[in-house]
XYZ file of C-alpha atoms in Angstrom:
629
model
C 8.430 198.969 123.656
C 8.777 202.244 124.874
C 10.627 205.703 124.055
C 12.784 204.922 126.789
C 14.149 201.545 125.924
C 17.646 200.960 126.373
C 17.265 198.465 124.017
C 16.133 199.902 120.693
C 16.048 203.581 121.583
C 15.995 204.734 117.446
C 13.245 202.497 116.677
C 11.132 203.394 119.467
C 12.262 206.708 118.819
C 9.585 206.894 114.851
C 6.230 207.514 115.830
C 3.620 205.360 113.925
C 2.689 205.776 110.131
C -0.674 205.293 109.111
C -2.337 205.102 105.509
C -3.034 208.631 105.017
C 0.615 209.885 105.401
C 1.788 206.862 103.060
C -0.705 208.538 100.761
C 0.425 211.599 100.634
C 3.637 210.701 99.840
C 2.841 209.292 96.801
C 0.599 212.023 95.423
C 4.181 213.444 95.370
C 5.671 211.203 93.892
C 3.519 210.899 91.287
C 3.486 214.762 90.645
C 7.053 214.693 90.122
C 6.757 211.324 87.792
C 4.099 213.522 85.748
C 1.231 211.451 86.563
C -2.218 213.136 86.671
C -3.076 214.828 89.716
C -4.417 211.719 92.274
C -5.098 212.346 95.825
C -5.436 209.940 98.602
C -7.001 206.462 97.797
C -6.883 207.004 94.168
C -3.313 207.745 94.223
C -3.117 204.150 95.873
C -4.873 203.116 92.952
C -2.499 204.711 90.607
C -0.127 202.198 91.597
C -2.423 198.806 91.596
C -1.811 196.010 88.999
C -4.643 194.112 87.332
C -4.113 190.379 87.691
C -6.195 187.454 85.856
C -10.026 186.725 87.699
C -10.912 190.498 88.420
C -7.870 190.267 91.018
C -6.247 193.572 91.714
C -2.722 193.905 93.145
C -2.238 197.223 95.688
C 0.670 198.775 96.168
C 0.392 198.054 100.349
C -1.198 196.090 102.390
C -1.784 196.556 106.250
C -3.552 194.597 109.162
C -6.552 196.070 108.058
C -6.478 193.817 104.776
C -5.681 190.595 106.933
C -8.632 187.691 106.340
C -10.337 186.162 109.234
C -8.633 183.707 111.317
C -6.772 180.934 109.256
C -6.567 178.467 112.067
C -3.949 176.183 112.703
C -1.226 174.028 110.437
C -2.882 170.531 109.827
C -6.287 171.206 111.017
C -9.512 173.021 108.862
C -9.086 174.633 106.647
C -6.065 173.640 106.003
C -4.660 177.166 104.455
C -1.464 176.804 106.549
C -0.712 173.370 105.624
C -1.936 169.819 105.592
C -0.475 168.320 108.390
C 0.376 170.467 111.587
C 4.258 169.739 110.957
C 3.722 171.039 106.936
C 6.987 169.653 105.296
C 9.283 171.048 108.194
C 10.360 166.916 108.957
C 11.596 165.587 106.376
C 11.009 167.698 103.451
C 8.501 167.632 100.708
C 8.469 164.727 98.175
C 11.556 165.011 95.138
C 8.956 164.077 92.919
C 10.899 163.447 88.924
C 8.891 162.733 85.781
C 10.177 159.957 83.644
C 8.766 160.204 79.845
C 10.304 157.830 76.924
C 8.931 154.086 75.956
C 12.318 152.256 76.091
C 12.101 150.625 79.237
C 15.895 150.405 79.477
C 16.925 153.555 79.188
C 14.106 155.158 81.591
C 15.468 152.851 84.125
C 19.130 154.256 83.763
C 17.408 157.441 84.234
C 15.333 157.066 86.713
C 17.989 155.304 88.672
C 20.492 157.917 88.607
C 17.436 160.623 89.878
C 16.569 158.456 92.428
C 20.610 157.764 93.683
C 21.097 161.488 93.662
C 18.247 162.920 95.858
C 14.721 162.212 93.954
C 12.490 160.622 96.431
C 9.934 159.666 94.449
C 8.891 158.527 90.554
C 6.462 159.826 88.270
C 5.954 157.427 85.063
C 4.325 157.757 82.570
C 3.170 154.663 80.727
C 1.062 153.332 77.737
C 0.544 155.311 74.920
C 2.933 158.269 74.447
C 5.378 156.601 77.401
C 6.945 153.046 78.797
C 4.663 150.325 77.700
C 3.010 148.595 80.310
C 4.554 145.399 79.686
C 8.041 147.241 79.965
C 7.185 148.585 83.373
C 9.028 145.833 85.298
C 11.885 146.845 83.674
C 11.351 150.481 83.734
C 11.663 149.659 87.742
C 14.310 147.096 87.824
C 16.534 148.252 90.638
C 14.100 150.348 92.617
C 13.943 149.894 95.938
C 9.893 149.620 95.803
C 9.829 150.124 99.611
C 11.442 153.262 99.984
C 10.829 154.793 96.239
C 7.088 155.937 96.417
C 5.484 155.160 92.590
C 3.491 157.326 90.821
C 1.729 156.256 87.778
C 0.579 159.074 84.267
C -1.109 156.183 82.410
C -3.813 157.807 80.850
C -6.930 155.531 79.257
C -4.462 152.552 80.328
C -4.366 153.344 83.769
C -6.501 150.370 84.891
C -3.888 147.615 83.087
C -1.177 149.769 84.533
C -2.044 150.068 87.559
C -2.888 145.887 87.443
C 1.132 145.519 86.348
C 2.072 148.218 89.797
C 0.511 145.873 92.228
C 1.690 143.062 90.572
C 4.890 144.115 91.219
C 4.776 145.195 94.263
C 3.178 141.752 95.280
C 5.935 140.064 94.251
C 8.412 142.003 96.089
C 6.756 141.902 98.874
C 7.574 145.217 99.470
C 6.310 146.852 102.442
C 4.431 150.291 100.518
C 5.376 153.576 100.913
C 3.299 156.851 101.666
C 3.205 158.953 98.534
C 2.717 156.588 96.014
C -0.762 157.100 93.373
C -1.779 154.625 90.066
C -3.145 158.391 88.520
C -6.608 157.304 87.499
C -7.875 160.284 86.228
C -10.797 159.707 83.409
C -11.875 163.589 83.487
C -7.889 164.483 82.894
C -8.222 162.105 79.887
C -11.257 163.446 78.766
C -9.931 166.643 78.754
C -6.882 165.902 77.185
C -8.129 163.636 74.209
C -11.750 164.844 73.785
C -12.870 161.086 74.243
C -16.081 161.088 75.985
C -17.445 157.817 74.694
C -14.785 155.987 76.868
C -15.175 158.002 79.806
C -17.843 155.389 81.517
C -15.478 152.502 80.846
C -12.830 154.909 82.704
C -14.938 156.054 85.588
C -15.837 152.390 86.379
C -12.324 151.170 85.979
C -11.500 154.058 88.472
C -13.943 153.216 91.594
C -12.655 149.889 91.288
C -8.974 150.486 91.567
C -9.918 153.263 94.273
C -11.901 150.647 95.996
C -9.095 147.924 95.781
C -6.778 150.263 97.220
C -8.645 151.281 100.268
C -9.262 147.586 101.176
C -5.977 146.551 100.294
C -3.363 149.123 100.234
C -4.396 151.655 101.972
C -1.047 153.602 101.917
C -1.460 154.082 98.176
C -3.605 156.569 96.413
C -5.728 155.259 93.264
C -7.006 158.592 91.599
C -4.899 162.000 90.536
C -7.219 165.044 89.952
C -4.727 166.815 87.158
C -5.335 170.383 86.786
C -2.514 170.723 84.640
C -4.460 169.924 81.362
C -6.379 173.346 82.098
C -3.464 175.343 82.933
C -1.512 173.331 79.550
C -4.966 175.169 77.843
C -4.483 178.341 79.003
C -6.606 178.825 82.053
C -5.802 181.470 84.918
C -5.003 179.927 88.696
C -8.771 180.533 89.843
C -10.326 178.355 86.529
C -7.217 175.860 87.832
C -8.647 176.001 90.974
C -12.041 175.559 89.852
C -12.035 172.912 87.589
C -10.279 170.949 89.984
C -12.433 171.319 92.077
C -15.417 170.115 90.006
C -13.584 167.104 89.175
C -12.730 166.477 92.896
C -16.379 166.187 93.427
C -17.167 164.087 90.708
C -14.241 161.762 91.697
C -15.898 161.702 94.543
C -19.563 161.295 93.734
C -18.693 158.117 91.402
C -16.533 156.676 94.530
C -19.048 156.786 97.403
C -21.286 155.525 94.529
C -18.907 152.166 94.070
C -19.541 151.373 98.202
C -16.116 153.664 99.583
C -16.870 155.660 102.816
C -16.360 159.346 102.389
C -13.604 159.327 104.462
C -11.953 157.329 102.262
C -13.086 158.190 99.059
C -11.502 161.845 100.221
C -8.139 159.581 100.951
C -7.760 158.149 97.464
C -6.980 161.577 95.720
C -3.973 163.570 94.798
C -4.862 166.736 93.551
C -1.694 168.557 90.927
C -1.080 171.987 90.117
C 1.011 174.276 88.651
C 3.565 176.054 90.100
C 4.362 179.126 87.585
C 7.570 182.292 88.150
C 4.752 184.395 89.546
C 5.699 183.190 92.602
C 2.931 184.777 95.331
C 0.338 183.843 92.641
C 1.761 179.772 92.730
C 2.194 180.370 97.159
C -1.366 181.706 97.428
C -2.896 179.221 94.480
C -1.581 176.099 96.527
C -2.768 177.721 100.193
C -6.633 178.728 98.193
C -6.738 175.260 96.906
C -6.422 173.549 100.268
C -9.043 175.941 101.820
C -11.131 175.457 99.063
C -10.989 171.523 99.020
C -11.673 171.580 103.062
C -15.430 173.847 102.699
C -16.214 170.853 100.056
C -14.877 168.309 102.718
C -16.669 169.893 105.378
C -20.139 170.068 103.247
C -19.899 166.117 102.141
C -19.634 165.268 105.901
C -15.792 164.158 105.418
C -13.949 164.245 109.083
C -10.948 166.749 109.784
C -9.035 163.914 109.302
C -9.435 163.153 106.057
C -10.129 166.265 104.499
C -6.619 167.734 104.009
C -5.820 168.120 100.147
C -2.491 166.221 99.556
C -0.964 168.268 96.506
C 1.518 167.859 94.110
C 2.888 170.771 92.397
C 4.506 170.896 88.826
C 6.540 173.552 87.479
C 4.487 174.997 84.418
C 4.832 173.845 80.962
C 3.583 176.801 79.899
C 5.900 179.615 80.777
C 8.727 176.600 79.223
C 10.565 178.687 76.455
C 12.227 176.823 73.562
C 14.384 179.490 72.853
C 17.259 180.145 75.165
C 15.972 177.687 77.548
C 18.661 178.252 80.095
C 16.669 181.140 81.355
C 14.367 177.914 81.886
C 16.766 177.288 85.138
C 15.798 180.539 86.861
C 12.107 180.006 86.140
C 11.626 176.591 87.603
C 13.787 177.438 90.552
C 11.170 180.357 91.191
C 8.210 177.400 90.507
C 10.402 175.366 93.074
C 10.354 177.520 95.693
C 6.798 179.136 95.474
C 5.511 175.317 95.495
C 7.782 174.448 98.337
C 6.090 177.870 100.706
C 3.069 177.095 99.109
C 2.940 174.110 101.227
C 3.220 171.116 98.361
C 3.742 167.514 99.876
C 5.310 166.991 96.379
C 7.146 169.134 93.761
C 8.004 168.397 90.466
C 10.690 170.777 88.936
C 10.794 170.163 85.020
C 14.052 170.268 83.257
C 14.893 173.144 81.554
C 15.536 171.610 77.846
C 11.693 169.444 78.889
C 10.154 172.000 75.561
C 12.550 170.851 73.561
C 11.631 166.849 73.256
C 13.593 164.345 75.891
C 15.490 166.127 78.787
C 18.539 164.582 78.940
C 21.010 164.005 82.027
C 22.683 167.374 82.380
C 19.236 169.136 82.582
C 17.428 166.629 84.771
C 20.356 166.637 87.350
C 20.017 170.417 87.235
C 15.890 169.944 87.723
C 16.577 167.476 90.676
C 19.704 169.279 92.355
C 17.714 172.832 92.364
C 15.172 171.152 94.584
C 18.243 169.722 96.562
C 19.244 173.655 96.670
C 16.002 174.594 98.186
C 16.011 171.989 100.610
C 18.949 171.190 101.872
C 21.157 174.446 101.280
C 17.843 177.288 101.711
C 16.471 175.371 104.143
C 13.221 176.100 103.092
C 11.370 173.110 104.090
C 12.218 174.094 107.840
C 9.561 176.588 108.522
C 5.315 175.427 108.737
C 4.019 178.520 106.055
C 6.530 180.747 105.478
C 4.116 183.131 103.643
C 1.951 183.170 106.458
C 1.388 186.329 108.044
C 2.160 188.177 105.064
C -1.149 190.486 104.739
C -0.773 190.852 100.760
C -0.201 186.784 100.538
C -3.408 186.110 102.982
C -5.370 189.063 100.856
C -4.299 187.010 97.366
C -5.474 184.092 98.469
C -8.772 185.278 100.072
C -9.059 186.722 96.598
C -8.377 183.952 94.219
C -10.258 181.344 96.933
C -13.186 183.432 96.095
C -11.947 183.142 92.244
C -12.231 179.897 92.342
C -15.135 178.923 94.338
C -17.114 181.018 91.818
C -15.508 178.888 89.027
C -15.879 175.364 90.483
C -20.144 177.002 90.799
C -20.229 177.738 87.309
C -18.963 174.519 86.595
C -21.899 172.447 89.251
C -24.476 174.591 87.362
C -23.450 173.585 84.126
C -24.178 169.847 84.733
C -20.181 169.318 86.279
C -17.254 168.519 85.112
C -17.946 165.943 82.814
C -20.899 168.065 80.962
C -18.688 171.181 81.098
C -16.109 169.402 79.220
C -18.622 167.910 76.542
C -20.543 171.339 76.451
C -17.467 173.463 75.586
C -17.950 175.824 78.328
C -14.934 175.023 79.830
C -13.082 174.874 76.074
C -14.851 178.014 75.787
C -13.613 180.090 79.069
C -10.326 179.047 78.698
C -9.700 180.015 75.062
C -11.110 183.750 76.246
C -8.842 183.746 78.791
C -5.894 182.642 76.676
C -6.220 185.185 73.971
C -7.203 188.001 76.811
C -3.537 186.697 77.934
C -1.521 186.883 74.545
C -2.340 189.946 74.240
C -0.244 190.942 77.386
C 2.237 188.725 75.821
C 2.022 190.068 71.802
C 2.111 193.583 73.365
C 5.030 192.362 76.181
C 3.051 193.997 78.646
C 4.195 190.442 80.178
C 7.929 190.162 78.678
C 9.471 186.739 78.093
C 13.158 187.147 78.818
C 15.437 185.452 76.273
C 12.469 185.624 73.661
C 10.332 188.646 73.306
C 12.648 190.602 75.610
C 16.844 190.282 74.960
C 16.617 187.503 72.487
C 20.027 186.171 71.098
C 20.425 185.674 67.601
C 23.179 184.145 67.749
C 23.043 181.796 69.801
C 22.610 178.647 68.169
C 19.382 176.581 68.884
C 19.007 173.531 71.340
C 18.255 169.987 70.207
C 16.807 167.611 72.091
C 15.126 163.946 70.611
C 11.109 163.966 70.454
C 9.575 163.527 73.225
C 6.606 160.550 72.557
C 3.353 162.419 72.370
C 0.381 160.174 73.152
C -1.755 159.316 70.019
C -4.982 161.135 71.301
C -3.412 164.097 72.645
C -4.591 167.411 71.193
C -6.951 165.483 68.681
C -10.391 167.251 70.104
C -9.722 167.719 73.345
C -7.948 170.968 75.426
C -5.501 172.689 73.291
C -1.604 172.993 74.957
C -0.370 176.096 74.603
C 2.891 178.169 75.369
C 3.611 181.869 76.013
C 6.385 182.245 73.379
C 3.905 180.513 70.882
C 3.592 183.356 68.779
C 7.089 184.657 69.037
C 8.321 181.329 68.363
C 6.671 181.002 65.130
C 8.358 184.250 63.662
C 11.807 182.901 64.886
C 11.106 179.602 62.933
C 10.540 181.404 59.907
C 13.716 183.493 60.560
C 14.970 179.992 60.783
C 13.957 178.895 57.586
C 15.434 181.993 55.565
C 18.771 181.371 57.608
C 18.506 177.924 56.216
C 17.332 178.799 52.519
C 19.105 181.936 52.267
C 22.127 181.718 54.235
C 21.229 184.963 56.158
C 18.431 186.057 57.884
C 15.897 189.270 57.354
C 17.329 192.502 58.198
C 16.382 195.756 59.287
C 18.859 199.102 58.617
C 18.937 200.796 62.162
C 18.986 204.845 61.005
C 20.578 206.319 64.269
C 20.307 209.547 63.980
C 21.748 212.512 66.255
C 23.929 212.548 69.147
C 24.965 208.991 70.269
C 22.851 210.234 74.022
C 19.998 211.257 72.137
C 19.271 208.084 69.854
C 20.891 205.047 71.972
C 17.497 204.208 73.687
C 15.681 204.195 70.850
C 18.004 202.482 69.050
C 18.579 199.274 72.243
C 14.497 199.540 71.798
C 14.423 199.075 67.954
C 17.842 196.457 68.171
C 15.217 194.289 71.274
C 11.888 194.521 69.268
C 13.479 193.284 65.552
C 15.448 190.823 66.902
C 12.390 189.076 68.665
C 10.942 188.174 65.295
C 14.058 187.014 64.067
C 15.263 189.978 62.345
C 18.929 190.707 62.860
C 19.451 195.021 62.972
C 22.414 196.495 60.982
C 23.113 199.754 62.046
C 24.771 202.527 60.271
C 27.197 204.900 60.962
C 25.582 208.350 62.961
C 25.658 211.620 63.255
C 25.185 211.311 59.366
C 23.159 213.520 56.202
C 19.929 212.303 54.555
C 21.874 210.895 51.743
C 25.012 209.053 53.971
C 22.023 206.894 55.483
C 20.612 205.614 52.199
C 23.985 205.152 50.591
C 24.796 202.859 54.477
C 21.577 201.091 53.777
C 21.691 200.449 50.042
C 24.968 198.838 51.153
C 22.932 196.790 53.897
C 21.384 193.750 52.634
C 17.898 195.190 54.112
C 15.269 195.973 52.498
C 13.203 197.848 55.482
C 14.341 200.683 57.736
C 14.003 201.806 61.342
C 14.733 205.503 62.232
C 16.075 206.244 65.789
C 16.464 209.354 67.401
C 15.094 211.906 70.244
C 11.962 213.427 69.479
C 14.090 216.776 68.745
C 16.144 215.500 65.708
C 12.939 213.653 64.832
C 11.365 217.375 64.208
C 14.561 218.241 62.128
C 15.154 215.231 60.208
C 13.101 212.464 60.198
C 10.828 213.841 56.982
C 14.221 214.200 54.870
C 16.179 210.766 56.266
C 12.600 208.959 55.619
C 12.417 210.172 52.270
C 15.426 209.322 51.596
C 15.538 205.810 52.529
C 12.670 205.120 49.933
C 14.760 206.528 47.353
C 16.940 204.256 48.152
C 14.540 201.106 47.791
C 13.219 200.601 51.128
C 10.438 198.751 50.759
C 8.963 200.182 54.364
C 10.174 202.960 57.214
C 9.610 202.307 60.551
C 10.121 205.245 63.341
C 10.834 204.230 66.863
C 8.676 206.325 69.084
C 4.753 207.095 69.567
C 4.309 210.004 66.465
C 2.820 213.424 67.989
C 1.812 215.556 65.910
C 3.669 215.174 63.420
C 2.171 212.012 62.266
C 0.867 213.258 58.866
C 4.316 215.238 57.797
C 6.075 212.006 58.558
C 3.652 209.430 56.918
C 4.149 212.082 53.558
C 7.737 211.429 53.468
C 7.614 207.982 53.599
C 7.040 206.594 57.634
C 5.118 203.928 57.604
C 5.443 202.259 61.095
C 5.696 203.633 64.521
C 6.905 201.138 66.773
C 6.690 201.852 70.416
C 6.612 200.602 74.095
C 3.077 198.994 74.343
C 2.733 198.329 70.295
C 1.718 195.036 69.228
C 5.024 193.647 68.597
C 3.924 190.283 67.419
C 1.585 192.242 64.301
C 4.185 194.594 63.769
C 7.292 191.709 63.494
C 4.731 189.416 60.954
C 4.214 192.012 58.908
C 7.791 193.076 58.999
C 8.687 189.167 58.024
C 6.467 189.209 54.880
C 7.354 192.125 53.418
C 10.833 190.918 53.718
C 10.033 187.713 52.191
C 8.218 189.642 48.872
C 10.887 189.268 45.921
């Protein structure tokens, strides 16, 4: 487009901007915001964000950051899609999970899902699910030639597979593409820690894979489930590395059983978590296909069998138990990310899944979330919609490198089974979770409705408890949730409410003009309510004597001063002393103490709370002190 173009004269008149010019603008903004002097690349670095796995997100990406050519959809390295058409022809597979022990009830829920937009079934069978003998009842009325069935049977995978294959034979149905017998011995090991069962499960998996390849080639036998590593607190790269090591272990086992490498590769379906971090999820799924393509290339797999088939599941780690309605928003973003990332099948967990067995309304919302993404947002009509974004391409590349590094560490430790057995993987994931827990405790990673904007007056949502397999959690990897620390605090508050008829309280002593204390009152209320501590605010502006009198009548045992720095300088010491005289067992001050710390402490201020403080530690201590008689 030239400057004389009649179509877009304004756009054509703008000169090209370069990175140095942008950096100079950033320097000006940083100076105005009070950030220390930074120039050039240092100014750009000041706006960067550090992620797990040593990945740093920069504020600007240009064509200079684009990686090498990524190929075309459906061709190695499959970054852009596993198939040339992506999901643009018929959309991705909408796969709903069914977990329950009563075959009749599971059947009712399953049929309702299939009649209202779900296209395949993911069914828990055996310990913690439908009994193997009840599989026929659970699938009664299902058109097995239309709806693929994916099993999750843990250690009972062979018995469950035999029962499903029997149902297929009796129905005479032509199997649809997309079903999976769900054999995952290393996933069972990760979940249970039962190494003694591993040899038998590997042998059973090989038998099922050989049978599927020879008799029912449209049905896969093996699931490479990375969810145990994600749910133990692992990072995206650790999830990728563990999945690659698991997939390689299965290729070795299947080829030893007599399968050709192409047939062995076709037996695997990979399962990954999709989170509300949309770009990280998109990049993870694209990186997973690229990494598996490299594994397939090294193993001599032909391009026609090398594409990774992916099943993305909205993360259980991100789901909150308090204010569970927010989970609808989290799972919507996760489902969108999975679709944009190119997953072949997507499961959106119901918003109440963290509370127990989902009800009919929650399952309806879950399936309709995908229906809106597919039918109204037309998300599957574009192949690799994130392709060409310099940010996404760079993030995909960095994540692939980090995932490959962890995969090599696992292989160096003897492979996936050995790394699980030695504790290498468990220790690595635990260290990652400890670092993330620090961010959660300090609210650097906020949880809406839990650590931020909690609603104490909202009644809790109750669901029937979900079945838990007997071996789950006994010796395998733990299962964590982002809200664990805050849930423990809220449970303590609930117990106080049940026992005493009231929650623990904190008195907010708002000092000075309203405009001066409003921000810190809001901060303090948000902080204390995240721990289930009810806030009571006194009148303002007030004298020290009035504050003490209001506190005495509030029913609280702790108090928090809220004011501007200027008012603190004038009144904090006097008011803190008055609160202590009125019986406050602990006095907090909202804000950093600055140079007057010693003076405030001497007057009776015990704890300073501010943005970035360890909220979990502050709230745990606050509950402790309010419980002392």
